XYZ file of C-alpha atoms in Angstrom:
341
model
C 0.000 0.000 0.000
C 1.212 3.485 -0.920
C 1.209 5.687 2.249
C 0.874 8.903 0.237
C -2.238 7.673 -1.589
C -3.786 6.511 1.679
C -3.339 9.934 3.290
C -4.845 11.663 0.207
C -7.928 9.445 0.309
C -8.490 10.237 3.990
C -8.209 13.962 3.340
C -10.677 13.688 0.427
C -13.183 11.889 2.633
C -12.700 14.516 5.352
C -13.406 17.308 2.869
C -16.726 15.709 1.842
C -18.011 15.643 5.427
C -20.429 18.218 6.786
C -19.270 21.119 8.941
C -20.672 19.551 12.170
C -18.963 16.206 11.457
C -15.644 17.922 10.844
C -15.897 19.751 14.193
C -16.686 16.498 16.040
C -13.670 14.722 14.485
C -11.343 17.589 15.425
C -12.627 17.538 19.022
C -11.913 13.833 19.376
C -8.349 14.343 18.111
C -7.772 17.162 20.630
C -8.969 15.007 23.559
C -6.692 12.106 22.639
C -3.737 14.451 22.200
C -4.301 15.926 25.698
C -4.216 12.570 27.572
C -0.371 12.133 27.640
C 0.062 15.759 28.730
C -2.393 15.301 31.637
C -0.777 12.046 32.799
C 2.659 13.675 32.724
C 1.434 16.648 34.788
C -0.260 14.488 37.463
C 2.091 11.524 37.882
C 5.438 12.778 36.617
C 7.832 11.133 34.294
C 8.847 8.318 36.752
C 5.304 6.876 36.582
C 5.796 6.300 32.915
C 9.544 5.609 32.625
C 11.436 3.304 35.093
C 14.315 5.065 36.873
C 17.684 4.095 35.459
C 20.272 2.521 37.784
C 23.278 4.690 38.512
C 26.613 3.999 40.165
C 27.389 0.861 42.108
C 27.360 -0.249 45.782
C 29.869 1.667 47.896
C 31.001 2.208 51.507
C 31.365 -1.504 52.124
C 32.024 -2.586 55.711
C 33.704 -4.451 57.296
C 36.658 -2.948 55.486
C 40.003 -4.736 55.614
C 39.776 -6.181 59.124
C 37.459 -6.994 62.005
C 37.598 -8.766 65.380
C 34.101 -10.203 64.962
C 33.603 -13.751 63.689
C 29.955 -12.901 62.883
C 30.298 -9.420 61.336
C 27.579 -7.218 59.900
C 27.981 -6.407 56.212
C 26.804 -2.921 55.226
C 26.831 -0.901 52.033
C 25.385 2.109 50.249
C 23.663 1.761 46.875
C 21.653 4.714 45.562
C 20.079 2.724 42.754
C 16.529 1.995 41.702
C 16.613 -1.453 43.252
C 14.798 -3.592 45.795
C 16.966 -6.694 45.925
C 20.666 -7.323 46.515
C 22.865 -10.381 46.434
C 25.751 -10.574 48.902
C 28.643 -12.919 48.116
C 31.266 -14.255 50.526
C 34.281 -16.421 49.794
C 37.365 -17.512 51.706
C 40.782 -17.708 50.126
C 40.428 -15.412 47.129
C 38.039 -13.107 45.302
C 37.088 -15.475 42.491
C 33.362 -15.530 43.192
C 32.596 -17.212 39.860
C 34.485 -20.302 41.023
C 32.115 -20.730 43.915
C 31.099 -18.846 46.996
C 28.397 -18.460 49.589
C 25.660 -15.946 48.946
C 22.430 -14.614 50.367
C 19.732 -12.432 48.872
C 18.681 -9.327 50.761
C 15.592 -7.234 50.145
C 16.067 -3.528 50.776
C 15.710 -0.087 49.303
C 17.885 2.514 47.719
C 20.319 3.790 50.349
C 21.970 2.131 53.339
C 21.464 -1.620 53.563
C 23.005 -4.365 55.636
C 22.870 -8.017 56.590
C 24.431 -9.988 59.409
C 26.565 -13.092 58.950
C 24.523 -16.252 58.701
C 21.945 -17.830 56.439
C 24.373 -18.204 53.542
C 23.454 -20.434 50.619
C 25.922 -22.913 49.152
C 26.751 -21.585 45.686
C 28.527 -24.605 44.206
C 30.963 -24.467 47.130
C 31.330 -26.065 50.544
C 28.735 -25.334 53.196
C 29.067 -22.059 55.048
C 30.288 -22.352 58.675
C 28.341 -21.076 61.654
C 30.952 -18.338 62.109
C 34.112 -17.063 60.474
C 37.569 -18.149 61.578
C 39.928 -15.799 63.393
C 43.136 -15.199 61.472
C 41.606 -16.073 58.071
C 41.091 -13.666 55.175
C 37.713 -13.501 53.395
C 36.395 -11.678 50.338
C 32.923 -10.318 49.869
C 30.936 -8.344 47.307
C 27.392 -7.072 46.835
C 25.413 -6.502 43.646
C 21.988 -5.083 42.821
C 19.789 -7.879 41.532
C 17.123 -5.441 40.303
C 17.674 -1.987 38.858
C 20.731 -2.842 36.836
C 23.445 -1.682 39.285
C 26.953 -2.892 38.648
C 28.590 -5.361 41.010
C 30.777 -3.647 43.577
C 34.532 -3.958 43.744
C 35.622 -7.044 45.637
C 36.831 -6.308 49.142
C 39.023 -8.402 51.420
C 38.974 -8.416 55.210
C 40.731 -10.452 57.861
C 39.126 -11.689 61.040
C 41.721 -10.621 63.578
C 42.688 -12.748 66.534
C 41.680 -11.050 69.764
C 44.712 -9.622 71.548
C 44.750 -10.870 75.143
C 48.433 -10.266 75.970
C 49.029 -7.301 78.307
C 52.000 -4.974 77.780
C 55.143 -5.596 79.800
C 56.772 -2.826 81.860
C 60.451 -3.180 82.820
C 61.874 -0.793 85.398
C 65.222 0.890 84.914
C 67.317 2.718 87.516
C 65.294 5.107 89.671
C 67.066 8.361 90.476
C 66.427 9.293 94.111
C 66.979 12.699 95.686
C 65.749 14.193 98.963
C 62.788 15.941 97.320
C 62.426 14.189 93.959
C 62.140 10.789 92.329
C 62.833 10.112 88.653
C 61.519 6.840 87.233
C 62.900 5.200 84.099
C 61.201 2.260 82.378
C 60.629 0.508 79.074
C 57.577 -1.235 77.627
C 56.915 -4.105 75.259
C 53.688 -5.324 73.673
C 53.056 -7.865 70.917
C 50.906 -5.299 69.067
C 51.828 -1.942 70.550
C 51.335 0.338 73.540
C 48.809 3.115 72.921
C 48.969 4.967 76.247
C 50.444 4.883 79.759
C 49.875 6.443 83.150
C 51.794 6.845 86.392
C 50.772 7.521 89.981
C 52.636 8.072 93.254
C 51.477 8.136 96.854
C 52.503 7.472 100.446
C 50.298 4.376 100.552
C 49.796 1.497 98.147
C 46.429 2.997 97.195
C 47.703 5.272 94.416
C 44.623 5.281 92.203
C 44.166 9.001 92.820
C 46.494 11.483 91.210
C 46.941 9.412 88.060
C 48.953 11.268 85.415
C 48.229 10.220 81.792
C 51.250 9.739 79.545
C 51.778 9.179 75.843
C 52.800 5.806 74.442
C 56.423 6.822 73.850
C 57.210 8.215 77.322
C 60.001 6.327 79.141
C 60.667 8.522 82.195
C 58.909 10.812 84.634
C 60.067 13.002 87.573
C 58.118 13.833 90.726
C 59.284 16.981 92.535
C 58.481 18.670 95.863
C 58.564 15.398 97.793
C 59.413 14.879 101.445
C 62.950 13.675 102.258
C 63.445 10.211 103.706
C 59.872 9.199 102.901
C 58.685 5.897 101.456
C 56.559 6.409 98.334
C 54.642 3.837 96.348
C 54.566 4.107 92.553
C 52.404 2.480 89.896
C 53.242 2.599 86.173
C 50.702 1.108 83.760
C 50.705 0.559 79.995
C 47.645 -0.080 77.794
C 47.354 -1.637 74.338
C 44.657 -1.064 71.714
C 42.667 -4.100 72.886
C 42.373 -2.694 76.413
C 44.899 -5.037 78.025
C 46.780 -3.483 80.949
C 50.237 -4.316 82.230
C 52.360 -2.504 84.752
C 54.886 -2.338 87.495
C 54.494 -1.078 91.046
C 56.596 -0.887 94.172
C 57.934 1.288 96.953
C 60.969 3.564 96.990
C 62.304 6.058 99.533
C 63.541 9.551 98.861
C 67.059 10.396 99.983
C 67.629 11.721 103.450
C 69.217 15.070 104.363
C 71.399 16.355 107.188
C 69.486 19.439 108.309
C 71.946 20.551 111.056
C 75.103 19.607 109.155
C 76.581 17.478 111.928
C 77.311 14.555 109.647
C 74.298 12.533 110.757
C 71.245 12.172 108.490
C 67.890 13.260 109.843
C 66.456 9.769 109.728
C 69.274 8.340 111.797
C 69.040 11.122 114.381
C 65.285 10.684 114.678
C 65.768 6.937 115.090
C 68.459 7.463 117.801
C 66.411 10.151 119.552
C 68.624 13.192 118.911
C 67.499 16.499 117.394
C 68.137 16.552 113.606
C 67.933 20.341 113.575
C 70.393 20.985 116.454
C 74.102 20.422 115.821
C 75.464 21.065 119.334
C 74.138 21.959 122.739
C 73.338 18.936 124.843
C 73.323 15.187 125.110
C 70.378 15.005 122.668
C 71.975 17.122 119.916
C 75.062 15.438 118.461
C 74.787 11.622 118.513
C 78.442 10.767 119.466
C 78.341 13.262 122.384
C 76.608 11.155 125.027
C 77.269 13.504 127.947
C 76.604 16.776 126.102
C 79.991 18.472 126.566
C 80.426 19.021 122.759
C 83.443 16.716 122.570
C 83.770 12.934 122.229
C 86.037 11.505 124.900
C 86.572 8.501 127.151
C 83.653 9.791 129.245
C 81.301 9.072 126.338
C 82.913 5.659 125.867
C 82.344 4.879 129.540
C 78.642 5.695 129.227
C 78.422 3.317 126.276
C 80.218 0.542 128.224
C 77.661 0.891 131.010
C 74.781 0.651 128.498
C 76.315 -2.486 126.980
C 76.694 -4.078 130.390
C 73.185 -3.107 131.478
C 71.065 -2.188 128.425
C 68.513 0.554 129.107
C 64.915 0.465 127.917
C 65.818 2.637 124.902
C 69.011 1.228 123.424
C 68.716 3.212 120.165
C 70.509 6.206 121.704
C 73.641 4.016 122.023
C 73.381 2.158 118.715
C 76.309 3.601 116.790
C 76.205 0.469 114.661
C 72.476 0.687 113.935
C 70.250 -1.991 112.572
C 71.059 -5.060 114.644
C 68.976 -3.890 117.637
C 71.621 -5.011 120.137
C 74.453 -3.268 122.030
C 77.870 -4.875 121.661
C 81.473 -4.262 120.638
C 80.408 -3.135 117.161
C 78.819 -0.055 118.705
C 82.030 0.617 120.723
C 84.133 0.407 117.561
C 81.787 2.824 115.737
C 81.947 5.387 118.585
C 85.744 5.106 118.873
C 86.086 6.706 115.418
C 84.728 9.979 116.856
C 86.945 10.144 119.971
C 88.795 13.488 120.040
C 86.303 15.282 117.732
C 84.596 18.425 118.930
C 81.166 19.703 117.928
C 81.466 23.171 116.394
């Protein structure tokens, strides 16, 4: 059939119609022409044309590593889709050679699924949980909407770190009013932070000072001379394991009156650590208080040895053994002839 002749015949027939018939035919044509325009205005173009898929799944997690043996798999996919397929394989990313998979119904946007319920896809059966220390590969694709399959991503199920850091103490520098601690740390993964505390009792939880992971020394100042302090140094790793070292250490003593006897010793013997001369209770070797050490002081010591008094500390020139004997006489003899000035 010739299209041109057909059109001419229709026009000839139209011309032979009456005026009222022509108007009716034109009205029908106008109504049919207006239908697509009305539908477009009311429902929009998406009601007539399916939305095209764009992009591919992204923001896949877990990324690279996880401690969980039953992780949650999440992704973003802003596609016109309602169904996804999640693949999982151990060993390599060759999903075509066989893997586990599960189908997930969702919407455009953030979607996720937990481990479990995997279907055997021409591969061995899926385990109840993943294995620590093993590397897995997973991918997600949009089953509907035409999205592309995502890039394959590997992750390793890490073995939980249960080993605490080790703290080794170095030499502690003691002074009358300061203590400097030196230490080193070791951890199989790495130390992330440390702290130190110091107190006059073993309960040193208060006054904790946070330290960075690379700190290896710390100094406390403004301490009291000849005082026993208790320290606690702790190291933490990323898994929350804690290791440390604690103990007691005494600050150095001082000789406040400059008589050659440390304060602690004078206090222990019962003499005044702040008074150099001026009586039997000032300078330890001067038992009779005449500011000179002579045979008279030795005689007083001999009497104490023969008949020990209730407080023998005043005569203990060889301190520490808690007994008066010839060792104390030998220690006092070194001072005979000296004068307190």
